[in-house]
């Protein structure tokens, strides 16, 4: 994947390899666009992640993991919940993106959750069930908003 090298490139590369995005519709067609967008935004996303993690406590490790309450606080602040995208769907994305055995998000899981959040918020009818794992490619007449475009919309907020 492209993009120029930055001081954070090594950390970004490790993060990118940890993301599970292949279940989203259209993968891998949009992969390069999403990679470039996230790479360009990585430093800011690290800052956002750190800001929302600080509510957990004073210990240094508290700033490296995001709990469900912090995730929901982030989602409320960027106003992702609506009549067509419920808090329950936001919680489902959080749960899907968690590392196995850890009930919190670390930075790569937070970024993964953002991509899923962006897509499912922009395409509320793309999922027939509340499970993110059951993402549909849509019916014959459905028009899905591209993952890259959905991510751009969310990051603008």
GROMACS .gro file of C-alpha atoms in nm:
model
  157
    1UNK     CA    1   0.000   0.000   0.000
    2UNK     CA    2   0.120   0.349  -0.083
    3UNK     CA    3   0.161   0.670   0.100
    4UNK     CA    4   0.484   0.842   0.191
    5UNK     CA    5   0.688   0.750   0.494
    6UNK     CA    6   0.621   0.956   0.805
    7UNK     CA    7   0.775   0.938   1.152
    8UNK     CA    8   0.475   0.729   1.251
    9UNK     CA    9   0.490   0.500   0.949
   10UNK     CA   10   0.615   0.197   1.143
   11UNK     CA   11   0.337   0.229   1.401
   12UNK     CA   12   0.084   0.288   1.124
   13UNK     CA   13   0.201  -0.023   0.935
   14UNK     CA   14   0.156  -0.241   1.243
   15UNK     CA   15  -0.187  -0.090   1.301
   16UNK     CA   16  -0.299  -0.142   0.939
   17UNK     CA   17  -0.201  -0.509   0.944
   18UNK     CA   18  -0.416  -0.561   1.255
   19UNK     CA   19  -0.736  -0.426   1.097
   20UNK     CA   20  -1.008  -0.671   0.995
   21UNK     CA   21  -1.193  -0.493   0.716
   22UNK     CA   22  -1.235  -0.769   0.459
   23UNK     CA   23  -1.596  -0.842   0.559
   24UNK     CA   24  -1.713  -0.499   0.445
   25UNK     CA   25  -1.883  -0.491   0.103
   26UNK     CA   26  -1.660  -0.429  -0.196
   27UNK     CA   27  -1.334  -0.537  -0.034
   28UNK     CA   28  -1.062  -0.511  -0.169
   29UNK     CA   29  -1.175  -0.252  -0.429
   30UNK     CA   30  -1.179   0.030  -0.171
   31UNK     CA   31  -0.877  -0.094   0.031
   32UNK     CA   32  -0.623   0.152  -0.118
   33UNK     CA   33  -0.849   0.454  -0.062
   34UNK     CA   34  -0.918   0.357   0.298
   35UNK     CA   35  -0.550   0.284   0.360
   36UNK     CA   36  -0.449   0.627   0.229
   37UNK     CA   37  -0.722   0.809   0.421
   38UNK     CA   38  -0.637   0.637   0.749
   39UNK     CA   39  -0.263   0.680   0.694
   40UNK     CA   40  -0.309   1.055   0.638
   41UNK     CA   41  -0.532   1.075   0.948
   42UNK     CA   42  -0.333   0.839   1.170
   43UNK     CA   43  -0.173   1.101   1.394
   44UNK     CA   44  -0.508   1.277   1.450
   45UNK     CA   45  -0.681   0.945   1.516
   46UNK     CA   46  -0.415   0.863   1.776
   47UNK     CA   47  -0.499   1.194   1.944
   48UNK     CA   48  -0.875   1.131   1.936
   49UNK     CA   49  -0.823   0.783   2.075
   50UNK     CA   50  -0.603   0.913   2.357
   51UNK     CA   51  -0.849   1.191   2.441
   52UNK     CA   52  -1.144   0.954   2.482
   53UNK     CA   53  -0.940   0.693   2.671
   54UNK     CA   54  -0.841   0.939   2.942
   55UNK     CA   55  -1.179   0.917   3.112
   56UNK     CA   56  -1.097   0.567   3.244
   57UNK     CA   57  -0.844   0.677   3.506
   58UNK     CA   58  -0.501   0.814   3.579
   59UNK     CA   59  -0.285   0.507   3.513
   60UNK     CA   60  -0.082   0.517   3.186
   61UNK     CA   61  -0.248   0.198   3.061
   62UNK     CA   62  -0.587   0.371   3.091
   63UNK     CA   63  -0.487   0.591   2.797
   64UNK     CA   64  -0.417   0.289   2.576
   65UNK     CA   65  -0.755   0.116   2.599
   66UNK     CA   66  -1.105   0.240   2.530
   67UNK     CA   67  -1.398   0.093   2.719
   68UNK     CA   68  -1.757   0.078   2.596
   69UNK     CA   69  -1.857   0.393   2.786
   70UNK     CA   70  -1.575   0.589   2.625
   71UNK     CA   71  -1.666   0.453   2.281
   72UNK     CA   72  -2.029   0.552   2.327
   73UNK     CA   73  -1.920   0.895   2.452
   74UNK     CA   74  -1.715   0.939   2.135
   75UNK     CA   75  -2.009   0.823   1.921
   76UNK     CA   76  -2.247   1.065   2.094
   77UNK     CA   77  -2.006   1.355   2.058
   78UNK     CA   78  -1.965   1.301   1.684
   79UNK     CA   79  -2.341   1.246   1.662
   80UNK     CA   80  -2.348   0.909   1.489
   81UNK     CA   81  -2.667   0.783   1.652
   82UNK     CA   82  -2.996   0.854   1.479
   83UNK     CA   83  -3.332   0.695   1.407
   84UNK     CA   84  -3.167   0.478   1.144
   85UNK     CA   85  -2.846   0.405   1.337
   86UNK     CA   86  -2.907   0.309   1.700
   87UNK     CA   87  -2.677   0.303   2.001
   88UNK     CA   88  -2.720  -0.075   2.001
   89UNK     CA   89  -2.559  -0.092   1.655
   90UNK     CA   90  -2.273   0.120   1.787
   91UNK     CA   91  -2.230  -0.125   2.075
   92UNK     CA   92  -2.231  -0.416   1.829
   93UNK     CA   93  -1.950  -0.255   1.631
   94UNK     CA   94  -1.754  -0.205   1.954
   95UNK     CA   95  -1.798  -0.572   2.047
   96UNK     CA   96  -1.707  -0.691   1.696
   97UNK     CA   97  -1.388  -0.484   1.695
   98UNK     CA   98  -1.263  -0.591   2.040
   99UNK     CA   99  -0.957  -0.810   2.059
  100UNK     CA  100  -1.045  -1.162   2.167
  101UNK     CA  101  -1.056  -1.183   2.545
  102UNK     CA  102  -1.019  -0.806   2.599
  103UNK     CA  103  -1.339  -0.613   2.654
  104UNK     CA  104  -1.181  -0.285   2.543
  105UNK     CA  105  -1.047  -0.137   2.223
  106UNK     CA  106  -0.681  -0.069   2.168
  107UNK     CA  107  -0.580   0.177   1.894
  108UNK     CA  108  -0.598  -0.065   1.598
  109UNK     CA  109  -0.938  -0.191   1.716
  110UNK     CA  110  -1.061   0.168   1.755
  111UNK     CA  111  -0.958   0.248   1.397
  112UNK     CA  112  -1.119  -0.073   1.273
  113UNK     CA  113  -1.437   0.017   1.461
  114UNK     CA  114  -1.433   0.363   1.300
  115UNK     CA  115  -1.428   0.214   0.951
  116UNK     CA  116  -1.714  -0.023   1.034
  117UNK     CA  117  -1.902   0.259   1.206
  118UNK     CA  118  -1.860   0.485   0.903
  119UNK     CA  119  -1.985   0.223   0.659
  120UNK     CA  120  -2.282   0.101   0.863
  121UNK     CA  121  -2.390   0.450   0.960
  122UNK     CA  122  -2.384   0.560   0.594
  123UNK     CA  123  -2.560   0.238   0.488
  124UNK     CA  124  -2.807   0.160   0.770
  125UNK     CA  125  -2.999  -0.089   0.555
  126UNK     CA  126  -2.687  -0.286   0.456
  127UNK     CA  127  -2.725  -0.508   0.762
  128UNK     CA  128  -3.038  -0.715   0.805
  129UNK     CA  129  -2.950  -0.824   1.158
  130UNK     CA  130  -2.779  -0.638   1.441
  131UNK     CA  131  -2.460  -0.837   1.384
  132UNK     CA  132  -2.186  -0.660   1.192
  133UNK     CA  133  -2.065  -1.002   1.080
  134UNK     CA  134  -2.379  -1.046   0.869
  135UNK     CA  135  -2.309  -0.744   0.646
  136UNK     CA  136  -2.493  -0.783   0.320
  137UNK     CA  137  -2.376  -0.666  -0.019
  138UNK     CA  138  -2.726  -0.529  -0.066
  139UNK     CA  139  -3.004  -0.639  -0.292
  140UNK     CA  140  -3.009  -0.615  -0.669
  141UNK     CA  141  -3.135  -0.255  -0.665
  142UNK     CA  142  -2.954  -0.129  -0.360
  143UNK     CA  143  -2.694   0.146  -0.378
  144UNK     CA  144  -2.432   0.129  -0.105
  145UNK     CA  145  -2.216   0.423  -0.014
  146UNK     CA  146  -1.856   0.322  -0.080
  147UNK     CA  147  -1.651   0.245   0.233
  148UNK     CA  148  -1.399   0.516   0.145
  149UNK     CA  149  -1.672   0.780   0.098
  150UNK     CA  150  -1.841   0.676   0.422
  151UNK     CA  151  -1.511   0.705   0.608
  152UNK     CA  152  -1.447   1.050   0.461
  153UNK     CA  153  -1.794   1.162   0.579
  154UNK     CA  154  -1.730   1.040   0.932
  155UNK     CA  155  -1.380   1.186   0.956
  156UNK     CA  156  -1.512   1.526   0.848
  157UNK     CA  157  -1.713   1.529   1.170
   0.00000   0.00000   0.00000
